[in-house]
Coordinates of C-alpha atoms and ligand atoms in Angstrom, one line a residue:
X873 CA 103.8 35.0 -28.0
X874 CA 103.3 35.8 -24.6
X875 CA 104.1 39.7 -23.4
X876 CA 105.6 40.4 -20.3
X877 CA 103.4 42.9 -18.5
X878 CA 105.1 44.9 -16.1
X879 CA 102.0 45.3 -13.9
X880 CA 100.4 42.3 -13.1
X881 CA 100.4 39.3 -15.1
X882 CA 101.8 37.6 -18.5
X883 CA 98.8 38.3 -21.4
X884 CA 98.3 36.9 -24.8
X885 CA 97.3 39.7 -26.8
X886 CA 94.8 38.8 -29.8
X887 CA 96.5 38.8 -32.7
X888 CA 93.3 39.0 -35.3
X889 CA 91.9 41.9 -33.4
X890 CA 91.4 45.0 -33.6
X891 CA 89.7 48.2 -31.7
X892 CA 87.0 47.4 -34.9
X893 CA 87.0 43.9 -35.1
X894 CA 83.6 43.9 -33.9
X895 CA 82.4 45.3 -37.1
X896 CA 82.8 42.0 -38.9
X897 CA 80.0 40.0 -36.0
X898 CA 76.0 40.7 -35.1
X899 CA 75.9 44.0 -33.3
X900 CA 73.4 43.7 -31.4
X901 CA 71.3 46.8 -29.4
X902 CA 72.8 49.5 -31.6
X903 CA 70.9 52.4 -33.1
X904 CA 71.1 53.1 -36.8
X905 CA 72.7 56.2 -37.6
X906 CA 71.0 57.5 -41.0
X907 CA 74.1 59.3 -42.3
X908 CA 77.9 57.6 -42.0
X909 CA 79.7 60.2 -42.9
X910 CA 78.5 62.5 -39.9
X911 CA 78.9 59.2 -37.8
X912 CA 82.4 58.7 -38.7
X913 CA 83.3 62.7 -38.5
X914 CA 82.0 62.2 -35.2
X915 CA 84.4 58.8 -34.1
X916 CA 87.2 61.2 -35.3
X917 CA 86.5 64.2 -33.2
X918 CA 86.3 61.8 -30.1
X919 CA 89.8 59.9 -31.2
X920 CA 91.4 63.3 -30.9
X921 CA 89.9 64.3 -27.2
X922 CA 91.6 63.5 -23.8
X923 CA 91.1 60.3 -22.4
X924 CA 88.8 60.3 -19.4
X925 CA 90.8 57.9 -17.4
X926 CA 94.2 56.3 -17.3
X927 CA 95.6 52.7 -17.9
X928 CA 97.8 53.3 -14.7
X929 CA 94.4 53.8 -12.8
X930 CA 92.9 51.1 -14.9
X931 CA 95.6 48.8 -13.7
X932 CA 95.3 50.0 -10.0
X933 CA 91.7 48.9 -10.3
X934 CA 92.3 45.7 -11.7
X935 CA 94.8 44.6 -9.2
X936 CA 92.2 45.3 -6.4
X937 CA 89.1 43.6 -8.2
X938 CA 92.4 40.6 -8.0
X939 CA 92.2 41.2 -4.2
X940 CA 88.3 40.9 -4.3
X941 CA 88.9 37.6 -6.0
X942 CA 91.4 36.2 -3.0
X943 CA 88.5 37.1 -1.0
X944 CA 90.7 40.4 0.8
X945 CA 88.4 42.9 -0.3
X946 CA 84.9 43.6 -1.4
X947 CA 83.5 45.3 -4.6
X948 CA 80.5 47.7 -4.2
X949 CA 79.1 49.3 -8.0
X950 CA 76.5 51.1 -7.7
X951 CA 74.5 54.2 -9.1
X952 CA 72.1 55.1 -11.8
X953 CA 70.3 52.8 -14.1
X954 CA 70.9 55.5 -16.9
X955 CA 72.5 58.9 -16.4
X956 CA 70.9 61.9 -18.2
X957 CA 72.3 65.1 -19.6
X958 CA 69.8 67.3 -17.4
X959 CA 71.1 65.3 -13.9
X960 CA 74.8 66.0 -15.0
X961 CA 74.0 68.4 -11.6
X962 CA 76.2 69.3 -8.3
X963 CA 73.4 68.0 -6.5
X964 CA 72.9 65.3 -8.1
X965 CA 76.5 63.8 -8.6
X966 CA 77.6 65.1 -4.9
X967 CA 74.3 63.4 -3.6
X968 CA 74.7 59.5 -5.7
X969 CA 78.6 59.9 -4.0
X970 CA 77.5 60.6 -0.3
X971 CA 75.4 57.3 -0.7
X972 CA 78.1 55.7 -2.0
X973 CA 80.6 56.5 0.9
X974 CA 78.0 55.7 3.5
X975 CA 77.6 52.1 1.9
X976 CA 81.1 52.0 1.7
X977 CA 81.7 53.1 5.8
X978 CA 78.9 50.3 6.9
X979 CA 80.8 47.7 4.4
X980 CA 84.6 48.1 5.5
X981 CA 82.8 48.7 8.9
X982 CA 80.6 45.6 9.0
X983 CA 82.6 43.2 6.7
X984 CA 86.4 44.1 8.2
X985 CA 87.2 44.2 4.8
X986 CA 88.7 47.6 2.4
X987 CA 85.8 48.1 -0.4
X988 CA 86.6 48.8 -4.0
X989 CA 84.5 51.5 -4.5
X990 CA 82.8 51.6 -8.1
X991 CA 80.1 54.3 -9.5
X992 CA 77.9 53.4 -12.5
X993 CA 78.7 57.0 -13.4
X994 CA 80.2 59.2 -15.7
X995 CA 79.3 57.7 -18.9
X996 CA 76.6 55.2 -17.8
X997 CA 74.3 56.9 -21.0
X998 CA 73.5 54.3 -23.5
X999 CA 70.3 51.8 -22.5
X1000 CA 69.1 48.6 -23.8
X1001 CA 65.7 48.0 -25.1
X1002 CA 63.1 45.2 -25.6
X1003 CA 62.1 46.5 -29.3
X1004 CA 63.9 48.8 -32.0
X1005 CA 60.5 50.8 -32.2
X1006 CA 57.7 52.6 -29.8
X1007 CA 54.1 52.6 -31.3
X1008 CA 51.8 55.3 -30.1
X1009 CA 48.8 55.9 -31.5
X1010 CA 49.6 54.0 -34.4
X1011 CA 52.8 56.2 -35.0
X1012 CA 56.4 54.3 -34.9
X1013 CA 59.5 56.0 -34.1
X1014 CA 62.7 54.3 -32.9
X1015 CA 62.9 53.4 -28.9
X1016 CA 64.4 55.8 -26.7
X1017 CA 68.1 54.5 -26.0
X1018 CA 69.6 56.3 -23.4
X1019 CA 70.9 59.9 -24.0
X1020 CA 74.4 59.4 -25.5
X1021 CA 71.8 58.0 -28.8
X1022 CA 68.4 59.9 -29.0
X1023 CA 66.2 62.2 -26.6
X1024 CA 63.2 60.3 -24.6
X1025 CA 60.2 62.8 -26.2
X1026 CA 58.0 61.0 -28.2
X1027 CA 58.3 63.1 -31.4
X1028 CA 60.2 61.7 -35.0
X1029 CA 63.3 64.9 -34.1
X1030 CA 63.6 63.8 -30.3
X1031 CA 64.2 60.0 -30.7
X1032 CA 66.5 60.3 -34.8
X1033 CA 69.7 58.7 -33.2
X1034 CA 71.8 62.0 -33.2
X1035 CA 75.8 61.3 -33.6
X1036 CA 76.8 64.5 -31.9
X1037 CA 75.2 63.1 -28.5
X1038 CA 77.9 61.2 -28.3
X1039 CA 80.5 64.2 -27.6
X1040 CA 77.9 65.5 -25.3
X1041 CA 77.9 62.0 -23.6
X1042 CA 82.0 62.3 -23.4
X1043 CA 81.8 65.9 -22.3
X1044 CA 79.2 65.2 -19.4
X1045 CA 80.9 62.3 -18.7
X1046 CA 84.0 64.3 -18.1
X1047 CA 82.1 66.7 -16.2
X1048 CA 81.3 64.4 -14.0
X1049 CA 84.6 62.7 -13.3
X1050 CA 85.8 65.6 -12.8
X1051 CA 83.4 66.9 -10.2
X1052 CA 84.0 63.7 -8.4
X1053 CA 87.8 63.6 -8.4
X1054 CA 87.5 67.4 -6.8
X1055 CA 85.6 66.8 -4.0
X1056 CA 87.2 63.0 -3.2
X1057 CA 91.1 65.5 -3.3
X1058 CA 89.4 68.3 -2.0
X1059 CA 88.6 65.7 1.6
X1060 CA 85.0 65.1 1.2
X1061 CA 85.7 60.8 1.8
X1062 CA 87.9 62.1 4.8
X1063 CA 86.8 59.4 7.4
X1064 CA 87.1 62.1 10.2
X1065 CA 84.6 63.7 8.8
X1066 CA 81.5 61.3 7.8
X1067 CA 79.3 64.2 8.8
X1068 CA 79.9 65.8 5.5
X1069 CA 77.9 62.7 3.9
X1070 CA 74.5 62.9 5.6
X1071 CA 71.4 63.5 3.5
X1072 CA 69.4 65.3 6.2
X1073 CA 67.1 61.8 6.1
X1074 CA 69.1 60.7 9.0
X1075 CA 67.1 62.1 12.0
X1076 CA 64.2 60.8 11.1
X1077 CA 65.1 57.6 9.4
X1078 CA 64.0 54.2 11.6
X1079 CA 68.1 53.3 10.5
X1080 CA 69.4 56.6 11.7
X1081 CA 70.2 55.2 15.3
X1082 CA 72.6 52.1 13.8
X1083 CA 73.9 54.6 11.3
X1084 CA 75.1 56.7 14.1
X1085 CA 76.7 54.3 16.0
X1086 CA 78.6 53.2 13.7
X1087 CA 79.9 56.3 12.8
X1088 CA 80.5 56.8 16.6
X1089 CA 82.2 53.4 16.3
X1090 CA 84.5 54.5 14.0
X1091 CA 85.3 57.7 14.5
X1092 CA 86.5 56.4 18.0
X1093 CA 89.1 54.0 16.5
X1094 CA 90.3 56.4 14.3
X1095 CA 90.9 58.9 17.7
X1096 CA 92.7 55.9 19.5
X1097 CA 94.9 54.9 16.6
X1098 CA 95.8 58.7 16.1
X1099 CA 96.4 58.8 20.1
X1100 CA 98.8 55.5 20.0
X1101 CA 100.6 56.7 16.9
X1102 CA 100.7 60.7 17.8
X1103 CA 99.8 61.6 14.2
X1104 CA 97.0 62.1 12.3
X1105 CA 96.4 59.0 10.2
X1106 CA 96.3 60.7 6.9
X1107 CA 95.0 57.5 4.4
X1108 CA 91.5 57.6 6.1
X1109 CA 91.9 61.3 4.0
X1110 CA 90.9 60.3 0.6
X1111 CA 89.8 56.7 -1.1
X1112 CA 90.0 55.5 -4.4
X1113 CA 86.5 56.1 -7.2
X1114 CA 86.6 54.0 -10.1
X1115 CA 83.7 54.4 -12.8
X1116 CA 81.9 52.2 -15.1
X1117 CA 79.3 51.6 -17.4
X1118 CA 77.7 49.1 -19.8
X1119 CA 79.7 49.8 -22.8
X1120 CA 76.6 49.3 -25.3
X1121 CA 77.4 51.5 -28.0
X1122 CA 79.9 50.1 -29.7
X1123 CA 81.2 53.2 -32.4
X1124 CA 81.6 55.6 -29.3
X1125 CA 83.5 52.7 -27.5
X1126 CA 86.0 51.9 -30.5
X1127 CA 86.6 55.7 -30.5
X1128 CA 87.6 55.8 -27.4
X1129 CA 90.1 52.6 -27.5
X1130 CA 93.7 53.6 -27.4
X1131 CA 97.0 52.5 -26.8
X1132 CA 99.2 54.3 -24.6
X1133 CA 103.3 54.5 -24.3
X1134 CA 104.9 52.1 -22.3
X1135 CA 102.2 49.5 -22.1
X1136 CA 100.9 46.9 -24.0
X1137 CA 97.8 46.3 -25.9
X1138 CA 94.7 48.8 -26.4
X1139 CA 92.8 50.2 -23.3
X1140 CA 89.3 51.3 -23.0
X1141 CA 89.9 54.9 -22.0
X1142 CA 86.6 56.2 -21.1
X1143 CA 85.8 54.2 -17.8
X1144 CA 88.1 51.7 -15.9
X1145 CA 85.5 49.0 -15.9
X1146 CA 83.1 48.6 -18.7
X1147 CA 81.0 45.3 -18.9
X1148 CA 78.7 43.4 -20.9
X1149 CA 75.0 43.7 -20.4
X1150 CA 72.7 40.7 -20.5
X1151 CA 71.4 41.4 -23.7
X1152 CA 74.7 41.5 -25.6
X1153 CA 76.9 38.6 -24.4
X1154 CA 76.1 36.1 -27.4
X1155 CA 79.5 34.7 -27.4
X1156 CA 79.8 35.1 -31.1
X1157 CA 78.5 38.9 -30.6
X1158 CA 80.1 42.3 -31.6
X1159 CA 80.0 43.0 -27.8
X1160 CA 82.3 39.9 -26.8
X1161 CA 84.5 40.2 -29.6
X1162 CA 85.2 44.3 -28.8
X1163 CA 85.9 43.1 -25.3
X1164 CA 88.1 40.4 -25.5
X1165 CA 90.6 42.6 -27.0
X1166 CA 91.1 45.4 -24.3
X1167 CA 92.8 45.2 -21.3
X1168 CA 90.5 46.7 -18.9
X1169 CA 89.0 44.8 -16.4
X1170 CA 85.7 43.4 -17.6
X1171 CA 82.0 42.3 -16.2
X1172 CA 80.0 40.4 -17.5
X1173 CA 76.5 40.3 -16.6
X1174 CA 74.7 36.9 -16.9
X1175 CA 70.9 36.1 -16.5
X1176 CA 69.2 33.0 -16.5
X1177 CA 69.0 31.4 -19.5
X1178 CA 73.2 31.1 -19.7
X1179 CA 74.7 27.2 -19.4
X1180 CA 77.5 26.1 -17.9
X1181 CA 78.8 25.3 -21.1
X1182 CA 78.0 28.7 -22.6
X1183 CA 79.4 30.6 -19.3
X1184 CA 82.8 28.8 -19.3
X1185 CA 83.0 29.5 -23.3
X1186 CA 82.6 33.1 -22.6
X1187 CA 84.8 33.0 -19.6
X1188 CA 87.4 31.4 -21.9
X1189 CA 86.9 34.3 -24.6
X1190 CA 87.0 37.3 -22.2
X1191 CA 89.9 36.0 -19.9
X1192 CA 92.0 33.2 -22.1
X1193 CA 94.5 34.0 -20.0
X1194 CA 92.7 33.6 -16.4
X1195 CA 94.7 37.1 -15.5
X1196 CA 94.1 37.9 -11.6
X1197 CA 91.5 40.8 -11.4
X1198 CA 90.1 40.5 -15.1
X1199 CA 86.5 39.1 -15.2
X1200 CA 84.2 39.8 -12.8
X1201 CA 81.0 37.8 -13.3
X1202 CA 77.4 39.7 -12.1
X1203 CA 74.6 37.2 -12.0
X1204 CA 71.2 38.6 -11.4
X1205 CA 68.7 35.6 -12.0
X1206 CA 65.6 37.0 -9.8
X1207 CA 64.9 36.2 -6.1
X1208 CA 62.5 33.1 -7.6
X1209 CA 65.6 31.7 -10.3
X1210 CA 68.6 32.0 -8.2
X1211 CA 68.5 28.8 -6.4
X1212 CA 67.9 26.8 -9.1
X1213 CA 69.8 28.6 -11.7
X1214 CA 72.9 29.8 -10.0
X1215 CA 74.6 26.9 -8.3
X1216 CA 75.4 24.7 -11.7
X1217 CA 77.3 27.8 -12.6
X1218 CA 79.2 28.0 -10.1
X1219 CA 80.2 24.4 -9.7
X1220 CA 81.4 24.7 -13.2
X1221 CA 83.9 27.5 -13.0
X1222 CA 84.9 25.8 -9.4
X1223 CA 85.6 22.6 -11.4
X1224 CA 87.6 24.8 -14.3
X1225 CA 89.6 26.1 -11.4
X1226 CA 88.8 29.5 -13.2
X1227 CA 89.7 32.7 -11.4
X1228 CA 86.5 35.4 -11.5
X1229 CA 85.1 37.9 -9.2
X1230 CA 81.5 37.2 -8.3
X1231 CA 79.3 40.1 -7.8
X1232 CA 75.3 39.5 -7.3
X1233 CA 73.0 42.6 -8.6
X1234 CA 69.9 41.8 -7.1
X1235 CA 68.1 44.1 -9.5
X1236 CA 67.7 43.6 -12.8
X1237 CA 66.0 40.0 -12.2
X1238 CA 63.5 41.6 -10.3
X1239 CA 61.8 44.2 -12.0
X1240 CA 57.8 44.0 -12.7
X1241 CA 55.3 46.6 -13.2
X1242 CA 52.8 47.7 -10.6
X1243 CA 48.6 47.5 -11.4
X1244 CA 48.9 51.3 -11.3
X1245 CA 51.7 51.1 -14.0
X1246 CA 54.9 51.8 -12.0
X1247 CA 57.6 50.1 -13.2
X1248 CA 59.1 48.5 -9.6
X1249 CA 60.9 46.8 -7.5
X1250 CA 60.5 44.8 -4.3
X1251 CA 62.6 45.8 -1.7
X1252 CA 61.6 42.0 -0.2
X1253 CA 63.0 40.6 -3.1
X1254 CA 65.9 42.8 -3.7
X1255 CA 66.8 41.6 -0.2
X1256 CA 66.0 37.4 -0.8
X1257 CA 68.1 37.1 -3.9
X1258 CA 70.8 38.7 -2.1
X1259 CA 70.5 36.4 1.0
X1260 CA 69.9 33.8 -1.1
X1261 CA 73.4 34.6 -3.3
X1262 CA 75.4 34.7 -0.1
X1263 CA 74.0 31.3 0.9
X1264 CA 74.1 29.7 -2.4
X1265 CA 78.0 30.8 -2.7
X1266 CA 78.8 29.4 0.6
X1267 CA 77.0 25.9 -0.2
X1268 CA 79.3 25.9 -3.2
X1269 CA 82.6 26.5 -1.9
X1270 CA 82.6 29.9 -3.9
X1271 CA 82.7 33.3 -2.3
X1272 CA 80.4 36.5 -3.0
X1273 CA 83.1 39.4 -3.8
X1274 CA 80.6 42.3 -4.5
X1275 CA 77.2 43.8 -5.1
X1276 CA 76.2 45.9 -8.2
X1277 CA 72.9 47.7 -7.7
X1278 CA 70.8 50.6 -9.4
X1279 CA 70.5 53.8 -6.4
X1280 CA 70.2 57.5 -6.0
X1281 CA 71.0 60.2 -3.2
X1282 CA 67.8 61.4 -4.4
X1283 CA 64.6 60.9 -2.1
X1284 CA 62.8 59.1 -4.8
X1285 CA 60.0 56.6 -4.5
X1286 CA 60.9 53.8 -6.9
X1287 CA 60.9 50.9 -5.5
X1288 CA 58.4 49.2 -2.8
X1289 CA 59.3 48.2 1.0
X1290 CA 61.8 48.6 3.1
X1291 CA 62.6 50.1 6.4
X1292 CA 59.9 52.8 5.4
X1293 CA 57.7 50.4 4.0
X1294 CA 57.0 51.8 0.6
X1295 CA 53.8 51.0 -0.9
X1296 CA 52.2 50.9 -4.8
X1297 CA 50.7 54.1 -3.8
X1298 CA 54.2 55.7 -2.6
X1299 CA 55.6 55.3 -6.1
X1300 CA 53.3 58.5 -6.8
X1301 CA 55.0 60.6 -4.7
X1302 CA 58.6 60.6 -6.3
X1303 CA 59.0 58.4 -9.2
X1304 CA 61.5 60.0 -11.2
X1305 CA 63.6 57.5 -13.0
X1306 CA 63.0 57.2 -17.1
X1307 CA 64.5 53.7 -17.2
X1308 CA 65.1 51.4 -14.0
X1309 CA 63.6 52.1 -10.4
X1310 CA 66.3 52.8 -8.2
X1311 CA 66.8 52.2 -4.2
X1312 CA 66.5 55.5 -2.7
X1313 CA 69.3 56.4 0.1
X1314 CA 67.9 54.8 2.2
X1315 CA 67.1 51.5 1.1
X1316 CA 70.6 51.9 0.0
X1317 CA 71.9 52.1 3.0
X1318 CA 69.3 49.3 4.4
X1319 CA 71.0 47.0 1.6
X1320 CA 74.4 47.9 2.6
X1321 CA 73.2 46.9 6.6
X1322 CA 72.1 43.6 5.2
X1323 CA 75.0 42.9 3.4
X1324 CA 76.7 42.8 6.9
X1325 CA 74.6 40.9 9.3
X1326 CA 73.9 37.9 6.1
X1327 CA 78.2 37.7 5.8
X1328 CA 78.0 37.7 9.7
X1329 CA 75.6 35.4 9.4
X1330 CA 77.4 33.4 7.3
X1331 CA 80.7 33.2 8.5
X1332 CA 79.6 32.4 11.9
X1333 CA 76.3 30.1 11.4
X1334 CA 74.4 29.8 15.1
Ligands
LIG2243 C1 71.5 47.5 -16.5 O1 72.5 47.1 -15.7 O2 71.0 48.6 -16.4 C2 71.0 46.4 -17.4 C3 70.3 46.7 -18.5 O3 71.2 45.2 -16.9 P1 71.1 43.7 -17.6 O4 72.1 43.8 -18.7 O5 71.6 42.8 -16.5 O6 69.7 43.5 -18.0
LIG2244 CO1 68.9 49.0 -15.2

């Protein structure tokens, strides 16, 4: 029986599920807690803490991911690979947000388009893993997966899955959110004032110059529109945040599943957007069976080993009802993949006539490891899978809505190339991250300039 929903869109809800339906399919990823009864003590504090976000906002979000889809505005997620309880810092958060806006200013400058602005923050703690266990020295414990789980030290106390993380994980996560929604009210995204967002890089930075004209450019519009209208334009004061995160660990995820009055359904209340990672989208999965019964907005991430035929199955289980704003797809095949892997998808959902947001995160297909034993990225191929997604969607008849990418305010030497040309030997410097390498602000902010002139590009081919 279909529901009228008063926000968007008519919804089925899934009658045979449940916040803990996924208990009954393969979970895959998880850790295994050694005592239920503290893990279930610990589900039942969480049920009784404040939500961390609210459907209203969830809603708000999914109605401009439905924008992104019409091709009227343009999704940019981006932050850490994994947060960690010791970075839950002023610096740290206020620094990952400054990036963020900058993007966000060279985006809506470049592209002419508002950005939906989404942080891989505030609850982006829980990591896959290749194995279940680390050997060293002929010792085994269980992998290190992500601080909302077990603690990175190599020791049998550090890495025993701890349930209790998981309140520190929604504590730091509120922390978090609420540092962010203070200084976003308090007028720190105020457009008059994109000086407040500079990372002391930009004097020296070979992108400083474009940076600065752009801001230039701006902040002259916004004096001549405040000159013809007499008034201050006061929505260039504040911009919308959403968060997200892979939402990997199923038991903290079920406890944070409510419903709420006046609404329908069950809503994931500890992020607006949780997706899928690669690893746990098996369409019969725990993962995909949790998801398909909340009404967030969802991702999916999808690599290259996905079909057609498996793609539009697990388009048909996470959005049944092809609801405007409610599946946004992030393909990350690799810069060597893409073109042979990405276009039979998209020709697929084009035939289906299926509604999706298309996001491309140029990382996590292009990850190797260095000779000196850096875990990298290219900054060369970061750059060619992105070109080649723009191209690739335009050959199709399909549009690029969004990037999702792994950065840091921090001046951290993770990845190779770019404007600064980073080399194997850089990575010494400032290699910080425990997981992922990240883009440092300004490869960041070099990605966000490339974004621009490949859509100019594009749209206008000489
Ligand atoms: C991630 O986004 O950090 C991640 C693990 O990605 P993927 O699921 O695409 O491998
Ligand atoms: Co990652």
């Amino acid at each position: 029986m279909p529901h009228p929903d008063r926000n968007l869109h008519s919804v089925n809800l899934p009658a045979d599920w449940s916040p803990a339906s996924w208990r009954a399919r393969a979970a895959a990823q998880q850790p295994v807690y050694e005592d239920a009864t503290e893990l279930a003590a610990v589900q039942q504090e969480l049920r009784a803490l404040p939500p961390l976000v609210t459907s209203w906002e969830i809603f708000a979000l999914k109605k401009q991911l439905a924008e992104a889809q019409e091709g009227k505005r343009f999704l940019l997620q981006g932050g850490d690979c994994a947060e960690n309880f010791a970075e839950c810092t002023a610096d740290v958060i206020s620094n990952r947000l400054k990036v963020l806006l900058q993007m966000s200013l060279v985006l809506v400058h470049g592209l002419r388009l508002p950005v939906v602005r989404v942080g891989r923050f505030a609850g982006q703690y829980a990591k896959p893993r290749s194995a279940d266990g680390e050997t060293r020295d002929g010792v085994t414990l269980p992998a290190y997966r992500g601080d909302i789980v077990n603690a990175p030290a190599f020791d049998a106390v550090s890495r025993r899955p701890d349930p209790r993380r998981m309140v520190k994980a929604h504590a730091r996560s509120a922390m978090t959110m609420n540092f962010v929604r203070s200084l976003i009210d308090g007028g720190f995204a105020d457009l008059h004032h994109p000086e407040y967002w500079d990372l002391g890089w930009v004097s020296h930075s070979p992108l400083a110059d474009d940076y600065h004209r752009m801001v230039g450019s701006i902040g002259d519009a916004v004096r001549f529109m405040e000159t013809l209208s007499g008034a201050e334009v006061y929505n260039l004061n504040r911009v919308d945040f959403y968060t997200s995160h892979e939402a990997l660990l199923l038991p903290y995820e079920e406890a944070q599943t409510r419903q709420v009055p006046r609404q329908w359904g069950w809503f994931n209340l500890s992020t607006h957007l949780p997706w899928i990672g690669m690893r746990t989208a098996a369409l019969d999965g725990a993962h995909v069976e949790y998801f398909r019964g909340i009404r967030n907005p969802v991702g999916l991430k999808i690599g290259p080993s996905v079909t057609p035929d498996q793609l539009l199955r697990l388009v048909d289980a996470l959005s049944p009802d092809d609801e405007p704003g409610r599946l946004t797809l992030i393909h990350r095949m690799g810069a060597a993949n893409i073109a042979e892997k990405l276009p039979p998808l998209l020709e697929a959902l084009r035939r289906d006539g299926r509604r999706v947001l298309w996001v491309c995160d140029p990382m996590h297909g292009n990850t190797e490891t260095t000779g000196n034993g850096y875990k990298t990225r290219r900054f060369g191929n970061i750059r060619s899978e992105l070109e080649q997604a723009f191209e690739l969607h335009a050959a199709a008849g399909t549009r690029l809505g969004g990037v999702h990418l792994e950065l840091t305010g921090e001046d951290v030497t993770e990845c190779t190339g770019g404007a600064r040309d980073l080399t194997e030997t850089d990575l010494e410097r400032a290699y910080r991250s425990t997981v992922d390498p990240r883009l440092n602000y300004e490869q960041a902010l070099e990605t966000a300039m490339l974004i621009v002139r490949k859509q100019a590009q594009i749209a206008a081919p000489v």
